[in-house]
Short mmCIF file of C-alpha atoms in Angstrom, two decimals:
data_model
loop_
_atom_site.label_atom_id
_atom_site.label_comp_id
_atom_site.label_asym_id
_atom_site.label_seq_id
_atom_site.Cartn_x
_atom_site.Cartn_y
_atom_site.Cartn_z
CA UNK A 1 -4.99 0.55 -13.11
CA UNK A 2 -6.88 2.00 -9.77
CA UNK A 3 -7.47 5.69 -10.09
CA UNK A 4 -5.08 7.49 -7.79
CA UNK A 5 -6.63 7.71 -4.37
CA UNK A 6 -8.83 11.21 -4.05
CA UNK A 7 -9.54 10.87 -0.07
CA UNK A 8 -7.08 10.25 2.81
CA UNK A 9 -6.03 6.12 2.45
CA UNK A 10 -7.68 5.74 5.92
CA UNK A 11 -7.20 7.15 9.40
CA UNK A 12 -5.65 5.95 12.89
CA UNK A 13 -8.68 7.73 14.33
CA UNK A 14 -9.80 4.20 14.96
CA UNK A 15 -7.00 2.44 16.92
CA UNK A 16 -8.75 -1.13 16.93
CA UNK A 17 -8.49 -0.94 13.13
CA UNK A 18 -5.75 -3.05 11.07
CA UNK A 19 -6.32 -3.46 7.32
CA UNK A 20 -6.10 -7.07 6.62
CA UNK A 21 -6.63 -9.07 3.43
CA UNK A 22 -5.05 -12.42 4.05
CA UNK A 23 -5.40 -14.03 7.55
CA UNK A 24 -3.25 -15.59 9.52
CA UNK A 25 -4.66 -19.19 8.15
CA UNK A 26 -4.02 -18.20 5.07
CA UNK A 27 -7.27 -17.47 3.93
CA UNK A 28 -8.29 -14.13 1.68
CA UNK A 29 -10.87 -11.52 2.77
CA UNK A 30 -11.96 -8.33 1.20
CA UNK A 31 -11.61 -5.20 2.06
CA UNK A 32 -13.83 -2.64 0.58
CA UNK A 33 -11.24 0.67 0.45
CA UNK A 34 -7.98 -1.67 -0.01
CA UNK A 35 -9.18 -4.30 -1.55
CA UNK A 36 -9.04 -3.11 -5.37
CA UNK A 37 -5.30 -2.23 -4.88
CA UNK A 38 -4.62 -6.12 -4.48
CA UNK A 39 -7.17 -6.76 -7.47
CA UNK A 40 -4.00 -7.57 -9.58
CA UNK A 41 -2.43 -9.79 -7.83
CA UNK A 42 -2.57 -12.78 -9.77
CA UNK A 43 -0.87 -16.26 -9.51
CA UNK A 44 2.49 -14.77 -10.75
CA UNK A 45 2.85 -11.77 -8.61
CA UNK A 46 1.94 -13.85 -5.58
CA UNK A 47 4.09 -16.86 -6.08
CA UNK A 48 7.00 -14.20 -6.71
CA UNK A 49 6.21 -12.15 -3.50
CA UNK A 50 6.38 -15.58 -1.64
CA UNK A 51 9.97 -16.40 -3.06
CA UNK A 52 11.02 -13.00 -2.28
CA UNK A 53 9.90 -13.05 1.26
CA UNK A 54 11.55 -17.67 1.56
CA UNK A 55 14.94 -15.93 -0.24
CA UNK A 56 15.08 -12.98 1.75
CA UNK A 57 15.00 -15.43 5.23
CA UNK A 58 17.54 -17.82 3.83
CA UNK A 59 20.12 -14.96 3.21
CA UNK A 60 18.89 -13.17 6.74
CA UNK A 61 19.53 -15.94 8.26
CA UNK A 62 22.99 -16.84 6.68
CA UNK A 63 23.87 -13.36 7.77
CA UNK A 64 22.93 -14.09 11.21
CA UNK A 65 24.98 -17.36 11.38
CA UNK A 66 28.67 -15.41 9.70
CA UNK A 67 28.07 -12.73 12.55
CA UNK A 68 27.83 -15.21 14.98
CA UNK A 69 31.29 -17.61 13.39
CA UNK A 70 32.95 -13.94 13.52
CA UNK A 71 32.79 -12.92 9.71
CA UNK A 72 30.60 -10.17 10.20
CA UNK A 73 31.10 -7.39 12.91
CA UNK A 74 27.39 -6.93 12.92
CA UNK A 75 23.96 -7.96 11.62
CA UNK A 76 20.56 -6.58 12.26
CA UNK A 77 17.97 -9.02 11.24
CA UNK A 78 14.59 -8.30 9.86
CA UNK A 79 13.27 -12.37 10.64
CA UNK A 80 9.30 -11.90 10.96
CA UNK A 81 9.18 -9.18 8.88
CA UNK A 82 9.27 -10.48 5.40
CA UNK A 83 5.68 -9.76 4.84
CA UNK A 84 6.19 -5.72 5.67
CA UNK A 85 8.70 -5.41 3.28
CA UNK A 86 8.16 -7.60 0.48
CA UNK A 87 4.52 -6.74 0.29
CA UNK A 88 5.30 -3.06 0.20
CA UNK A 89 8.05 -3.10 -2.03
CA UNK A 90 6.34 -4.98 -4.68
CA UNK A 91 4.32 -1.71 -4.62
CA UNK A 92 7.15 0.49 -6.04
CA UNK A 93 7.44 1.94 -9.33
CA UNK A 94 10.44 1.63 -11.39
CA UNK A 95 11.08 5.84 -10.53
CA UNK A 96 10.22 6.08 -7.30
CA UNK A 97 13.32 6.19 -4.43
CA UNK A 98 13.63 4.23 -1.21
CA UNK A 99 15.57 5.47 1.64
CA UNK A 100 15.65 2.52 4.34
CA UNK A 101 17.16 1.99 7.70
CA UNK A 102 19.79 -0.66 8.40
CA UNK A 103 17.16 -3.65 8.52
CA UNK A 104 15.44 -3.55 5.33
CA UNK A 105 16.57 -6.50 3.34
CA UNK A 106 13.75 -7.74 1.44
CA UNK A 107 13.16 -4.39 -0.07
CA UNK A 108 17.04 -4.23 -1.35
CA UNK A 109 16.14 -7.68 -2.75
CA UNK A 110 12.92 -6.44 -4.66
CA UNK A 111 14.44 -3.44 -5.86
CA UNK A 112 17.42 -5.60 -7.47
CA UNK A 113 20.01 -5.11 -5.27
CA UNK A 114 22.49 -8.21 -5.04
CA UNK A 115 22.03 -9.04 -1.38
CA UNK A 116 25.68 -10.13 -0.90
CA UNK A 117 26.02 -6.16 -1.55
CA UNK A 118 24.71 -5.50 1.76
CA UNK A 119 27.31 -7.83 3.54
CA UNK A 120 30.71 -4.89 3.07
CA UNK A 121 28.85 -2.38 5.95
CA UNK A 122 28.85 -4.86 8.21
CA UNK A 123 32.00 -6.64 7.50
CA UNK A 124 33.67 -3.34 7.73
CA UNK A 125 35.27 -3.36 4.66
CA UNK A 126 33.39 -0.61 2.89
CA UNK A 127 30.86 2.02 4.00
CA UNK A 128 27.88 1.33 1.28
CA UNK A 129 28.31 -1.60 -1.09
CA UNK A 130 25.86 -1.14 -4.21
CA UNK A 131 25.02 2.65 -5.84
CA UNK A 132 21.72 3.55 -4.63
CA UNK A 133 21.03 5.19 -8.47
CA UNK A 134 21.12 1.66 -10.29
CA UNK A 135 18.40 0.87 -8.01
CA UNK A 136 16.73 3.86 -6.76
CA UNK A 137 17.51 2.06 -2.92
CA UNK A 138 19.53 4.36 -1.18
CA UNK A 139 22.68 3.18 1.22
CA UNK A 140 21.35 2.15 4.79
CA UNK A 141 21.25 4.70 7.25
CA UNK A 142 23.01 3.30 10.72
CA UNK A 143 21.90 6.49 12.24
CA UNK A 144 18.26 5.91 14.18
CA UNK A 145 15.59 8.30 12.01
CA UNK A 146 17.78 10.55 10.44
CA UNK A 147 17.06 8.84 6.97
CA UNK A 148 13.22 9.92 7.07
CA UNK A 149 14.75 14.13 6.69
CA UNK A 150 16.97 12.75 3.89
CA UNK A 151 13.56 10.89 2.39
CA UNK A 152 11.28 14.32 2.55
CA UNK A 153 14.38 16.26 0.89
CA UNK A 154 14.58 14.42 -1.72
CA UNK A 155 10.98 13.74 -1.99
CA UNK A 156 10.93 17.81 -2.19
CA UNK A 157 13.38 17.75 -4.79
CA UNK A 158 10.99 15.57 -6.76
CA UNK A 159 8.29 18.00 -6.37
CA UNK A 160 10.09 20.64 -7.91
CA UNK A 161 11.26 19.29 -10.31
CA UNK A 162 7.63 18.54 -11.62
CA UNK A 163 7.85 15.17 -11.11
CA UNK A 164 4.32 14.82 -9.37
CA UNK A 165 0.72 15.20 -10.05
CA UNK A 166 1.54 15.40 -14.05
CA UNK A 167 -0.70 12.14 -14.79
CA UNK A 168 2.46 10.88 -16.84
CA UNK A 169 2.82 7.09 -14.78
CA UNK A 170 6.22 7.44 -16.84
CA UNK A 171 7.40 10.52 -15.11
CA UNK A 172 5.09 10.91 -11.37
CA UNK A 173 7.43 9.18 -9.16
CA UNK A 174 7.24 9.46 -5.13
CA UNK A 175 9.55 8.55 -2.17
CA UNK A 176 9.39 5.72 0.52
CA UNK A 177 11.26 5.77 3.91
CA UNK A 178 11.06 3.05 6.35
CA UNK A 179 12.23 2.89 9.57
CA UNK A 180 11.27 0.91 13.04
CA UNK A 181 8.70 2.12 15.63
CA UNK A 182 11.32 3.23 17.97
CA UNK A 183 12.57 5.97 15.60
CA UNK A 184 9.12 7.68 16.02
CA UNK A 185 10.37 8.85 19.01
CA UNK A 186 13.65 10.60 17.27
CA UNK A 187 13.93 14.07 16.63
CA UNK A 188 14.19 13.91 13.37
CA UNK A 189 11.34 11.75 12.60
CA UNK A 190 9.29 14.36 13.70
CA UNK A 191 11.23 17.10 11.67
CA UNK A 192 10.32 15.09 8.64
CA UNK A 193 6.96 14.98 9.43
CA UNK A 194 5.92 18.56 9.63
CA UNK A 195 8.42 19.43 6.16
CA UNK A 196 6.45 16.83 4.30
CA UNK A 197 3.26 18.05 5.82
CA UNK A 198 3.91 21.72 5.47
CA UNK A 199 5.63 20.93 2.05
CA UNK A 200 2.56 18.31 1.03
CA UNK A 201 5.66 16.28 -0.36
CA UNK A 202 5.31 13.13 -2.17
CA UNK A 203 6.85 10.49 0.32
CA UNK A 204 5.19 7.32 2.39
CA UNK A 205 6.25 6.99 5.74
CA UNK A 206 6.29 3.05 6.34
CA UNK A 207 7.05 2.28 9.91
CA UNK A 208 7.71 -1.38 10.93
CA UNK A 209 6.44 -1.73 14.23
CA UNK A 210 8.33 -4.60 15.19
CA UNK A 211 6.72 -3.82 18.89
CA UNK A 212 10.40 -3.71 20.92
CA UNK A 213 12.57 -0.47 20.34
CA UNK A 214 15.10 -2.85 21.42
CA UNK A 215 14.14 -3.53 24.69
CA UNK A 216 11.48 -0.96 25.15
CA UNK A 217 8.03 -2.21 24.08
CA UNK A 218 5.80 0.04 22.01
CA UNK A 219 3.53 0.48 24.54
CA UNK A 220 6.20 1.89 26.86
CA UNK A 221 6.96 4.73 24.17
CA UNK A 222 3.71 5.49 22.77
CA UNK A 223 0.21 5.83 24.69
CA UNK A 224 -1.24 5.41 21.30
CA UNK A 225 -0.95 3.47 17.99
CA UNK A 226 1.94 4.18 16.22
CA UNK A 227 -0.13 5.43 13.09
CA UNK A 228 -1.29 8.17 15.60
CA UNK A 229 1.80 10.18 15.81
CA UNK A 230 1.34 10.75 11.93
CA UNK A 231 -2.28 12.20 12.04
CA UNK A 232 -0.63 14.20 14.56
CA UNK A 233 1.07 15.98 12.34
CA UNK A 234 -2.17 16.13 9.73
CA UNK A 235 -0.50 13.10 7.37
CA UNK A 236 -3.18 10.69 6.55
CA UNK A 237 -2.46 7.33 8.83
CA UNK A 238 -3.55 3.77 8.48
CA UNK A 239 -2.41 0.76 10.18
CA UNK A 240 -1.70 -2.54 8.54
CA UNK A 241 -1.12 -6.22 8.83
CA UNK A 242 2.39 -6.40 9.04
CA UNK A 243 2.49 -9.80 8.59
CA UNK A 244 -0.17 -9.76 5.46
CA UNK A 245 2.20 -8.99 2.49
CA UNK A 246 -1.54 -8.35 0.57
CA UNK A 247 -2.24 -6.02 2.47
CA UNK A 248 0.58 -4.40 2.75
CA UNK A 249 0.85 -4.28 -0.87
CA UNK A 250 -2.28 -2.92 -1.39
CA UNK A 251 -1.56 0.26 1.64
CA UNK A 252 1.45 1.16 0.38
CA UNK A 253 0.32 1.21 -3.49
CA UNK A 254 -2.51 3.37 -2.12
CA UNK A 255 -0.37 5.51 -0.61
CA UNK A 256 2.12 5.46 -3.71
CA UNK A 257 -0.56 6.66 -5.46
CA UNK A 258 -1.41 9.40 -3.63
CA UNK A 259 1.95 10.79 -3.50
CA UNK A 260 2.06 10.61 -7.41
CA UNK A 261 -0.65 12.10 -7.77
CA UNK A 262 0.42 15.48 -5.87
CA UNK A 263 -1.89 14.92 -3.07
CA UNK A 264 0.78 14.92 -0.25
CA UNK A 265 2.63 12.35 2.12
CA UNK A 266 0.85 9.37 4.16
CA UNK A 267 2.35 7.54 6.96
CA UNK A 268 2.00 3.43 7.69
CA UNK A 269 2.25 1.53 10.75
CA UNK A 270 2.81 -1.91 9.78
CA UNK A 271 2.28 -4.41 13.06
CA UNK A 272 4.63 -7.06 12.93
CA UNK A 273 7.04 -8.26 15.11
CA UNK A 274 10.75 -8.82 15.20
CA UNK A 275 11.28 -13.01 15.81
CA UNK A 276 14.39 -12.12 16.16
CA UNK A 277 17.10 -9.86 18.18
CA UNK A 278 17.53 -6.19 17.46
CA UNK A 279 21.06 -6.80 16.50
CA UNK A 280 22.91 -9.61 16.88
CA UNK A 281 25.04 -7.45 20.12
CA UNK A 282 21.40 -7.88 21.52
CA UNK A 283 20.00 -10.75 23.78
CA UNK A 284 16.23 -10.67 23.36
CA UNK A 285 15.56 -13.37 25.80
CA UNK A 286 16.11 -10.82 28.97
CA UNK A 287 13.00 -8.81 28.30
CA UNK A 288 10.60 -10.76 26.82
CA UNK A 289 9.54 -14.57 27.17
CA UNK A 290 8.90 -17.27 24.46
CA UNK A 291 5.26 -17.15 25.26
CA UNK A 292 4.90 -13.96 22.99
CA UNK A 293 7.00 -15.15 20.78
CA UNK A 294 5.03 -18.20 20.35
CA UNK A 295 1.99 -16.08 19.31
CA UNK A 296 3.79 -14.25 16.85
CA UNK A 297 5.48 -17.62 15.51
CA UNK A 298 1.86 -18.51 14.82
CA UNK A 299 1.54 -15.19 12.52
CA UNK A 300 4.56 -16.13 9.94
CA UNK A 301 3.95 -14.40 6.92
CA UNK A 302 5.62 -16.74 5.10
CA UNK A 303 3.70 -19.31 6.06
CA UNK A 304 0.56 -17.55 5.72
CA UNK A 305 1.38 -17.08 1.94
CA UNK A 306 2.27 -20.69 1.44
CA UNK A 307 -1.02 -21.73 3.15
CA UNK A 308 -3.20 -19.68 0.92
CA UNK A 309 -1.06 -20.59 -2.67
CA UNK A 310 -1.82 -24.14 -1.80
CA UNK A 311 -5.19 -23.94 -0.80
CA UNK A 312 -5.75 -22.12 -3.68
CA UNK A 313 -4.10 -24.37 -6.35
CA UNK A 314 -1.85 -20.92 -7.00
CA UNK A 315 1.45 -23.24 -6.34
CA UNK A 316 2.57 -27.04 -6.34
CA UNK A 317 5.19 -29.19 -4.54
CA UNK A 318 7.48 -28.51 -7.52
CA UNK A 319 7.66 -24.84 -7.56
CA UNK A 320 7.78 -25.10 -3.41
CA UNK A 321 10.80 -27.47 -3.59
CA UNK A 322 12.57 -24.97 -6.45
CA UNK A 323 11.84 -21.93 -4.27
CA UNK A 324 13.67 -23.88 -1.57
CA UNK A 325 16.59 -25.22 -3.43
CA UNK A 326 17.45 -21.44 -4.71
CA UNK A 327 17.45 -20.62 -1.20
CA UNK A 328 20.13 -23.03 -0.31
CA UNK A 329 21.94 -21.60 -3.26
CA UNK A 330 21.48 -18.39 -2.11
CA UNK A 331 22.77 -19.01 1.05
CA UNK A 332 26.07 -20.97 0.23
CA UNK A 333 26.67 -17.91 -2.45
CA UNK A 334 26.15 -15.54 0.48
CA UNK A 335 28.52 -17.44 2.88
CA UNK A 336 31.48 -18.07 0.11
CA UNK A 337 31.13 -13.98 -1.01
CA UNK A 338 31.59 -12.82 2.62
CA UNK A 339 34.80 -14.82 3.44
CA UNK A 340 35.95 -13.42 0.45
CA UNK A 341 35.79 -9.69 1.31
CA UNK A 342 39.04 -7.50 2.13
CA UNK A 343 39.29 -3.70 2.84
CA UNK A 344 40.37 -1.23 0.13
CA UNK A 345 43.02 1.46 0.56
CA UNK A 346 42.04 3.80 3.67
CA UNK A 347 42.32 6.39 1.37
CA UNK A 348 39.02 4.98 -0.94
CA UNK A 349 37.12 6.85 2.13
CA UNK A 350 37.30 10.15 0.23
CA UNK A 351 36.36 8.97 -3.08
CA UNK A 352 32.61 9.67 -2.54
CA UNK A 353 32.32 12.40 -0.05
CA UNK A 354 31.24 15.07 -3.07
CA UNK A 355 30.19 14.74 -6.49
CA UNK A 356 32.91 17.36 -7.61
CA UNK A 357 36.63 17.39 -6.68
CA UNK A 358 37.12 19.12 -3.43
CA UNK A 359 40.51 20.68 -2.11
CA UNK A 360 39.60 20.12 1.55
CA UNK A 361 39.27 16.22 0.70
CA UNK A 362 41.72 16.12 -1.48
CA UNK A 363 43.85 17.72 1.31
CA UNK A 364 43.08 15.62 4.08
CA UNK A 365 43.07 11.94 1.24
CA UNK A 366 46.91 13.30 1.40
CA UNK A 367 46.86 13.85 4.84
CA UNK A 368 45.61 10.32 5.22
CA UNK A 369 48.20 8.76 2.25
CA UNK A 370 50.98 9.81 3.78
CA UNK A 371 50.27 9.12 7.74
CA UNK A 372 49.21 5.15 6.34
CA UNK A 373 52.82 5.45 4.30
CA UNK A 374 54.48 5.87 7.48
CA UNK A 375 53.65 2.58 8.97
CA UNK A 376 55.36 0.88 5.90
CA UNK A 377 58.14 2.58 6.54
CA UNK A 378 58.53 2.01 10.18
CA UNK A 379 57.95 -1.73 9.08
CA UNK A 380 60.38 -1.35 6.80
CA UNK A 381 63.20 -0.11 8.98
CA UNK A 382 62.45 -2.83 11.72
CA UNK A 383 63.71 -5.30 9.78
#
């Protein structure tokens, strides 16, 4: 095990800087500050990041497809960003909490979430779909930032509780938010910078800069690196290879380890891009061309991975071909489970507002009973 990191886990002083470990070819370079993070990444952990990032894709883009056949009311797809998330969720401890945005699929598959879980939200039928304790993954956030304030609360919760800096690896826990470069320029982003600064809370700010807030492009919204706007605020920076799942691994367990260890927050831009549209409402082909797109395509960080376990004799044409088939399975599970899904009672709404019985809920879940009663009873005396 690395010693918990002493120093800040790099700075965005240097803009030009990106910490890479795997190129785009596939091929695996050191790094001499990130590099022993991704020591232990053997043939196992690598061949399982890979199937993570091929089985997250096939259900993303299942997902897609029911939006688009009118099963789901909504989809926001994280294609091209596989390597962000699986490489930095691979980095999570057992104790330590997520709190995500609405896009972050792979992670909900690494932290054992059952991805047709995610499908309810954006069916309508329910407003979460899996209990973010089993899992430590909280319920998405729909609202743009507002997640990162619920992230440092928590993450302040932990510290008081003791939970940090104790050299225990069975107790030290710390807190990862992620969220798209656009919500850097929210309110509340900022909010949750200075408490976590000011509070020297254990959480990892892990921003997917996907490079379009929709239709705005980074450069539009920022004047400098994304990473910037978190040494800003006096939280340690770096920026990453979005599209290296190594080294995004090996950041974010840096990072992890830091916050463990009591020595404060850090905040990580992960470049990537979004192959993809925001949301499936959106139509990316009106503000950017297939040109760019083309570049990016080039950058797959799926593809990168595959390149370097063959190469490398880490993975044959049977374990490829498996890998593939569960995929297919995945994706026919994915497609049967969402045809399947009805609404519960309107009423089910209250059932989670509080952790204790309430008598304003319980007033207005009667309010609600009997105003849904009287449309059976008007359909009832029309007949």
């Amino acid at each position: 095990m690395t010693e918990p990191l002493t120093v800040p886990p790099g700075t965005a002083s240097d803009p030009t800087t990106i910490v890479q470990l795997l190129d785009a070819e596939g091929h695996r370079h050191h790094h001499p500050e990130y590099g022993p993070f991704a020591a232990d990444l053997d043939a196992d952990a690598l061949r399982s990041m890979y199937r993570d990032m091929v089985l997250t894709r096939a259900f993303d883009t299942q997902a897609t497809s029911l939006q688009r056949q009118g099963e789901l009311g909504l989809w926001a797809p994280c294609l091209g960003q596989e390597g962000a998330q699986i490489g930095s969720a691979h980095a999570l401890a057992p104790r330590d909490f997520v709190f995500p945005s609405y896009r972050e699929h792979g992670v909900a598959l690494v932290r054992g979430v059952d991805l047709r879980d995610l499908l309810p939200l954006f069916r309508g039928t329910r407003h979460g779909g899996w209990d973010p304790r089993a899992h430590n993954f909280h319920l998405y956030s729909i609202v743009i930032g507002s997640h990162t304030l619920h992230a440092v609360g928590y993450a302040m919760g932990v510290q008081r509780d003791g939970d940090v800096g104790t050299g225990d690896p069975q107790r030290d826990r710390a807190v990862v938010t992620y969220f798209g470069d656009g919500a850097t320029s929210q309110g509340d982003v900022s909010e949750a910078l200075v408490f976590a600064a000011s509070a020297n809370a254990p959480v990892v700010f892990f921003v997917q800069n996907n490079q379009w807030a929709i239709s705005v492009p980074t450069k539009v919204q920022s004047r400098v690196p994304i990473a910037q706007r978190g040494t800003g605020f006096g939280v340690p920076s770096v920026r990453v290879d979005g599209n290296d799942p190594l080294a995004c691994y090996a950041v974010t367990r840096a990072a992890l380890e830091r916050a463990r260890s009591g020595a404060g927050p850090s905040f990580v831009e992960a470049v990537t891009y979004r192959m993809g549209a925001h949301t499936t409402s959106d139509d990316p082909t009106r503000y950017r061309d297939r040109a760019e797109e083309d570049v990016w395509r080039a950058k797959d960080p799926i593809a990168r991975l595959k390149a370097h376990l063959v190469a490398e004799s880490l993975a044959d044409e049977e374990f490829l071909a498996r890998v593939d088939e569960e995929a297919d399975e995945l994706a026919a599970a994915v497609r049967d489970h969402c045809r399947t899904l009805e609404a519960g009672p309107p009423e089910k709404l209250f059932d989670h507002v509080y952790t204790a019985p309430h008598p304003l809920v319980a007033e207005e879940r009667a309010q609600m009973t009997e105003f849904e009663a009287g449309f059976a009873d008007a359909e009832e005396g029309a007949r």
